[in-house]
Amino acid sequence: MNIYFLGTGTSQGIPVIGSQHSVCLSDNPKDKRLRVSVWIHWDNYSYVIDCGPDFRQQMLTSNCQKLDGIIFTHEHSDHTAGLDDIRPFNFKQGEMPIFAHKRVIENLKKRFDYIFEIENRYPGAPSVIPFEVENNNNFLIGNKTVIPINGLHGDLQIFGYRIDNFAYLTDFKTIEQSEFDKLKNLDVLVITALREEPHHSHFNMNEALAFINLVQPKKTYLTHISHLLGFHNDVQQKLPNNVYLAYDNLEINI
């Protein structure tokens, strides 16, 4: 299974518009981060987790030619705003399956009402088939089982996901003890580490490292990163063994 990091930045991306912060002015490509998303593909199957405002650019850069579905963590714009740009996949493949909490699907119906319109539908509108994700109810993508990981992003319920021995938990702040059994024996964990300072709705670096210490995956990649965390190369030098700062267009195989 190939994991391609389409974006590793926080909601504003890096560089932030108009910012004169030194990280935003960096020439290092690893300091330039689109909104957070991953592309997962294996055999002839291809899925993304989240579909933010940089989705079109990410699909072109990664040369993704086929997409079998989109799995949503939650409804915030940096994770959903690219939904209109699935149209080229619709034209090639037909309707796009999307997997999300019922609340997220209802939110998308309000914001993208023309996509879900039944009567007087615009012929060029994107087309989706929604599937509701529920906690403790696994579901299939291709020939693999997806295990939802329930957590909180501030006060907002969100899902992370485990596929085989890979788990992806972006935007998490808290997670109940009951969910930890779903995270045993991971080869790779991807987890938020927004910045050094505490944040009301995201793990900061210390919280992410403490979580990693509890879960004990073989390798961890940090994502959903703010410019306030610092320069990529400087941060990487401070991380424990087998913990890595992810960056855009990084590919790993599991």
Short mmCIF file of C-alpha atoms in Angstrom, two decimals:
data_model
loop_
_atom_site.label_atom_id
_atom_site.label_comp_id
_atom_site.label_asym_id
_atom_site.label_seq_id
_atom_site.Cartn_x
_atom_site.Cartn_y
_atom_site.Cartn_z
CA MET A 1 0.00 0.00 0.00
CA ASN A 2 1.39 3.37 -1.04
CA ILE A 3 0.74 6.48 1.06
CA TYR A 4 1.25 9.79 -0.77
CA PHE A 5 1.12 12.95 1.35
CA LEU A 6 -0.82 15.35 -0.86
CA GLY A 7 -0.70 18.11 1.74
CA THR A 8 0.70 18.45 5.25
CA GLY A 9 -0.23 22.02 6.21
CA THR A 10 -2.79 23.53 8.51
CA SER A 11 -5.94 25.35 7.36
CA GLN A 12 -4.13 28.40 5.94
CA GLY A 13 -1.37 26.41 4.27
CA ILE A 14 2.27 27.49 4.22
CA PRO A 15 3.18 30.14 3.20
CA VAL A 16 0.30 32.02 4.80
CA ILE A 17 -1.05 34.79 2.60
CA GLY A 18 0.72 38.07 3.37
CA SER A 19 2.91 36.59 6.11
CA GLN A 20 6.49 37.74 6.63
CA HIS A 21 7.21 34.89 9.07
CA SER A 22 10.60 33.33 8.31
CA VAL A 23 9.12 29.88 7.65
CA CYS A 24 6.67 31.38 5.15
CA LEU A 25 9.65 32.99 3.35
CA SER A 26 11.70 29.76 3.30
CA ASP A 27 13.11 28.48 0.00
CA ASN A 28 13.02 24.88 1.21
CA PRO A 29 10.24 22.98 -0.64
CA LYS A 30 9.59 21.00 2.56
CA ASP A 31 8.48 24.24 4.24
CA LYS A 32 5.75 24.79 1.63
CA ARG A 33 2.61 22.94 2.68
CA LEU A 34 -0.77 22.57 1.01
CA ARG A 35 -3.87 21.72 3.02
CA VAL A 36 -3.76 18.30 4.65
CA SER A 37 -4.73 15.17 2.70
CA VAL A 38 -3.34 11.74 1.77
CA TRP A 39 -3.75 9.55 -1.29
CA ILE A 40 -3.77 5.82 -0.56
CA HIS A 41 -3.43 3.35 -3.40
CA TRP A 42 -2.69 -0.35 -3.80
CA ASP A 43 -3.24 -2.89 -6.57
CA ASN A 44 -5.83 -1.15 -8.76
CA TYR A 45 -7.53 0.75 -5.91
CA SER A 46 -7.18 4.47 -5.22
CA TYR A 47 -8.69 6.61 -2.41
CA VAL A 48 -8.03 9.95 -0.74
CA ILE A 49 -8.67 10.98 2.84
CA ASP A 50 -10.10 14.51 2.71
CA CYS A 51 -10.51 16.79 -0.27
CA GLY A 52 -9.49 20.35 0.61
CA PRO A 53 -9.20 23.56 -1.42
CA ASP A 54 -5.87 22.43 -2.94
CA PHE A 55 -7.36 19.18 -4.30
CA ARG A 56 -7.03 20.03 -8.01
CA GLN A 57 -3.39 21.04 -7.66
CA GLN A 58 -2.68 17.95 -5.55
CA MET A 59 -4.20 15.60 -8.12
CA LEU A 60 -2.14 17.16 -10.91
CA THR A 61 1.11 17.13 -8.93
CA SER A 62 0.68 13.53 -7.78
CA ASN A 63 -0.46 12.41 -11.25
CA CYS A 64 -3.44 10.61 -9.78
CA GLN A 65 -5.30 9.16 -12.78
CA LYS A 66 -8.07 7.28 -10.99
CA LEU A 67 -9.98 7.81 -7.76
CA ASP A 68 -12.35 5.23 -6.33
CA GLY A 69 -13.63 7.29 -3.42
CA ILE A 70 -13.10 10.01 -0.82
CA ILE A 71 -13.07 9.41 2.94
CA PHE A 72 -13.80 12.49 5.06
CA THR A 73 -12.53 13.09 8.58
CA HIS A 74 -14.85 16.05 9.26
CA GLU A 75 -16.57 18.96 7.56
CA HIS A 76 -14.13 21.86 7.96
CA SER A 77 -13.34 23.68 4.75
CA ASP A 78 -9.66 22.74 4.63
CA HIS A 79 -10.81 19.11 4.42
CA THR A 80 -13.82 19.42 2.09
CA ALA A 81 -13.68 22.56 -0.07
CA GLY A 82 -12.27 20.78 -3.13
CA LEU A 83 -15.31 18.58 -3.66
CA ASP A 84 -16.35 20.36 -6.87
CA ASP A 85 -13.03 19.38 -8.46
CA ILE A 86 -13.93 15.69 -8.58
CA ARG A 87 -15.71 16.39 -11.89
CA PRO A 88 -12.90 15.09 -14.15
CA PHE A 89 -13.06 11.78 -12.27
CA ASN A 90 -16.85 11.76 -12.69
CA PHE A 91 -16.50 12.26 -16.43
CA LYS A 92 -14.05 9.35 -16.65
CA GLN A 93 -15.50 6.99 -14.07
CA GLY A 94 -19.06 7.98 -13.09
CA GLU A 95 -20.37 8.70 -9.60
CA MET A 96 -17.84 9.14 -6.78
CA PRO A 97 -18.40 7.26 -3.50
CA ILE A 98 -17.84 9.44 -0.44
CA PHE A 99 -17.59 8.14 3.12
CA ALA A 100 -18.35 10.42 6.10
CA HIS A 101 -20.23 10.86 9.35
CA LYS A 102 -23.93 11.60 8.79
CA ARG A 103 -23.41 15.13 10.15
CA VAL A 104 -20.67 15.74 7.57
CA ILE A 105 -22.83 14.48 4.72
CA GLU A 106 -25.63 16.83 5.81
CA ASN A 107 -23.14 19.71 5.95
CA LEU A 108 -21.94 18.95 2.42
CA LYS A 109 -25.54 18.85 1.20
CA LYS A 110 -26.00 22.43 2.42
CA ARG A 111 -22.72 23.80 1.10
CA PHE A 112 -22.74 21.87 -2.19
CA ASP A 113 -26.48 21.60 -2.70
CA TYR A 114 -26.11 21.49 -6.50
CA ILE A 115 -24.09 18.26 -6.19
CA PHE A 116 -26.92 16.54 -4.31
CA GLU A 117 -29.76 18.07 -6.35
CA ILE A 118 -32.12 15.49 -7.83
CA GLU A 119 -34.53 17.65 -9.82
CA ASN A 120 -33.33 20.24 -12.34
CA ARG A 121 -29.79 18.98 -11.92
CA TYR A 122 -27.09 20.86 -13.86
CA PRO A 123 -25.59 18.35 -16.33
CA GLY A 124 -21.98 19.23 -15.49
CA ALA A 125 -22.35 19.07 -11.71
CA PRO A 126 -20.22 16.62 -9.72
CA SER A 127 -21.89 13.37 -8.79
CA VAL A 128 -21.42 11.46 -5.52
CA ILE A 129 -22.77 8.40 -3.74
CA PRO A 130 -22.71 9.09 0.03
CA PHE A 131 -22.04 6.33 2.56
CA GLU A 132 -22.52 7.06 6.26
CA VAL A 133 -19.63 6.21 8.60
CA GLU A 134 -20.53 5.22 12.16
CA ASN A 135 -18.23 4.62 15.10
CA ASN A 136 -17.42 0.94 15.67
CA ASN A 137 -18.84 0.04 12.25
CA ASN A 138 -16.04 -0.92 9.87
CA PHE A 139 -16.50 -0.49 6.14
CA LEU A 140 -14.83 -1.67 2.95
CA ILE A 141 -12.88 0.28 0.36
CA GLY A 142 -11.80 -1.98 -2.47
CA ASN A 143 -10.66 -5.17 -0.79
CA LYS A 144 -9.55 -3.53 2.50
CA THR A 145 -11.36 -2.92 5.76
CA VAL A 146 -11.43 0.60 7.22
CA ILE A 147 -11.74 1.01 10.99
CA PRO A 148 -13.08 4.43 12.11
CA ILE A 149 -11.22 5.99 15.05
CA ASN A 150 -13.49 8.31 17.02
CA GLY A 151 -12.08 11.50 18.54
CA LEU A 152 -12.64 15.17 19.25
CA HIS A 153 -11.31 18.22 17.41
CA GLY A 154 -11.97 20.72 20.17
CA ASP A 155 -15.66 20.00 20.80
CA LEU A 156 -16.29 18.61 17.31
CA GLN A 157 -16.55 14.86 16.75
CA ILE A 158 -14.17 13.68 14.02
CA PHE A 159 -12.96 10.38 12.58
CA GLY A 160 -9.49 9.08 12.01
CA TYR A 161 -9.10 5.84 10.09
CA ARG A 162 -7.09 2.63 10.28
CA ILE A 163 -6.42 0.55 7.15
CA ASP A 164 -4.33 -2.58 7.72
CA ASN A 165 -1.47 -1.45 9.98
CA PHE A 166 -1.70 2.20 8.91
CA ALA A 167 -3.66 4.83 10.86
CA TYR A 168 -4.37 8.45 9.93
CA LEU A 169 -5.47 10.83 12.70
CA THR A 170 -5.51 14.47 11.67
CA ASP A 171 -6.98 17.37 13.70
CA PHE A 172 -7.25 15.31 16.89
CA LYS A 173 -7.20 16.94 20.33
CA THR A 174 -8.67 14.21 22.51
CA ILE A 175 -9.44 10.52 22.13
CA GLU A 176 -11.23 8.19 24.50
CA GLN A 177 -9.35 5.27 26.06
CA SER A 178 -11.79 2.86 24.40
CA GLU A 179 -10.39 3.80 20.98
CA PHE A 180 -6.81 2.85 21.83
CA ASP A 181 -7.44 -0.84 21.15
CA LYS A 182 -8.02 0.11 17.51
CA LEU A 183 -4.46 1.48 17.33
CA LYS A 184 -2.47 -1.53 18.49
CA ASN A 185 0.43 -2.95 16.45
CA LEU A 186 0.64 -0.14 13.89
CA ASP A 187 3.42 -0.07 11.34
CA VAL A 188 2.72 3.61 10.55
CA LEU A 189 0.79 6.29 12.41
CA VAL A 190 0.10 9.73 10.93
CA ILE A 191 -0.87 12.28 13.58
CA THR A 192 -1.35 16.04 13.93
CA ALA A 193 1.40 18.15 15.52
CA LEU A 194 0.27 21.71 14.86
CA ARG A 195 2.88 23.78 16.73
CA GLU A 196 4.86 23.94 19.99
CA GLU A 197 2.34 26.10 21.88
CA PRO A 198 -0.93 24.58 23.14
CA HIS A 199 -3.97 24.84 20.88
CA HIS A 200 -7.63 24.46 21.80
CA SER A 201 -8.47 21.91 19.09
CA HIS A 202 -5.24 20.26 17.87
CA PHE A 203 -2.43 18.25 19.39
CA ASN A 204 0.64 20.41 19.84
CA MET A 205 4.05 18.76 19.53
CA ASN A 206 4.27 17.59 23.16
CA GLU A 207 0.76 16.13 23.04
CA ALA A 208 1.51 14.34 19.78
CA LEU A 209 4.72 12.84 21.18
CA ALA A 210 2.91 11.73 24.33
CA PHE A 211 0.24 10.07 22.20
CA ILE A 212 2.90 8.33 20.11
CA ASN A 213 4.49 7.04 23.31
CA LEU A 214 1.16 5.51 24.34
CA VAL A 215 0.36 3.92 20.98
CA GLN A 216 3.92 2.75 20.21
CA PRO A 217 3.74 2.50 16.39
CA LYS A 218 6.84 1.36 14.53
CA LYS A 219 7.00 4.70 12.68
CA THR A 220 5.12 7.98 12.98
CA TYR A 221 4.72 10.87 10.55
CA LEU A 222 3.55 14.27 11.82
CA THR A 223 1.15 16.32 9.72
CA HIS A 224 -1.31 19.27 9.79
CA ILE A 225 1.65 21.53 10.53
CA SER A 226 1.64 25.29 11.10
CA HIS A 227 4.46 27.62 10.14
CA LEU A 228 4.72 28.30 13.89
CA LEU A 229 6.22 24.83 14.41
CA GLY A 230 9.41 26.03 12.71
CA PHE A 231 11.62 25.08 9.77
CA HIS A 232 11.25 21.50 8.60
CA ASN A 233 14.93 20.62 8.88
CA ASP A 234 15.28 22.15 12.36
CA VAL A 235 12.21 20.37 13.71
CA GLN A 236 13.23 17.01 12.24
CA GLN A 237 16.58 17.13 14.06
CA LYS A 238 14.78 17.38 17.42
CA LEU A 239 12.39 14.46 16.91
CA PRO A 240 12.79 11.03 18.55
CA ASN A 241 13.87 8.00 16.57
CA ASN A 242 11.25 6.75 14.13
CA VAL A 243 9.25 9.99 14.31
CA TYR A 244 9.33 12.06 11.13
CA LEU A 245 7.95 15.37 9.98
CA ALA A 246 5.89 14.63 6.89
CA TYR A 247 6.09 16.95 3.90
CA ASP A 248 4.13 17.46 0.71
CA ASN A 249 4.69 14.78 -1.96
CA LEU A 250 6.36 12.39 0.47
CA GLU A 251 5.61 8.78 -0.46
CA ILE A 252 5.90 5.77 1.81
CA ASN A 253 5.09 2.10 1.25
CA ILE A 254 3.61 -0.21 3.84
#
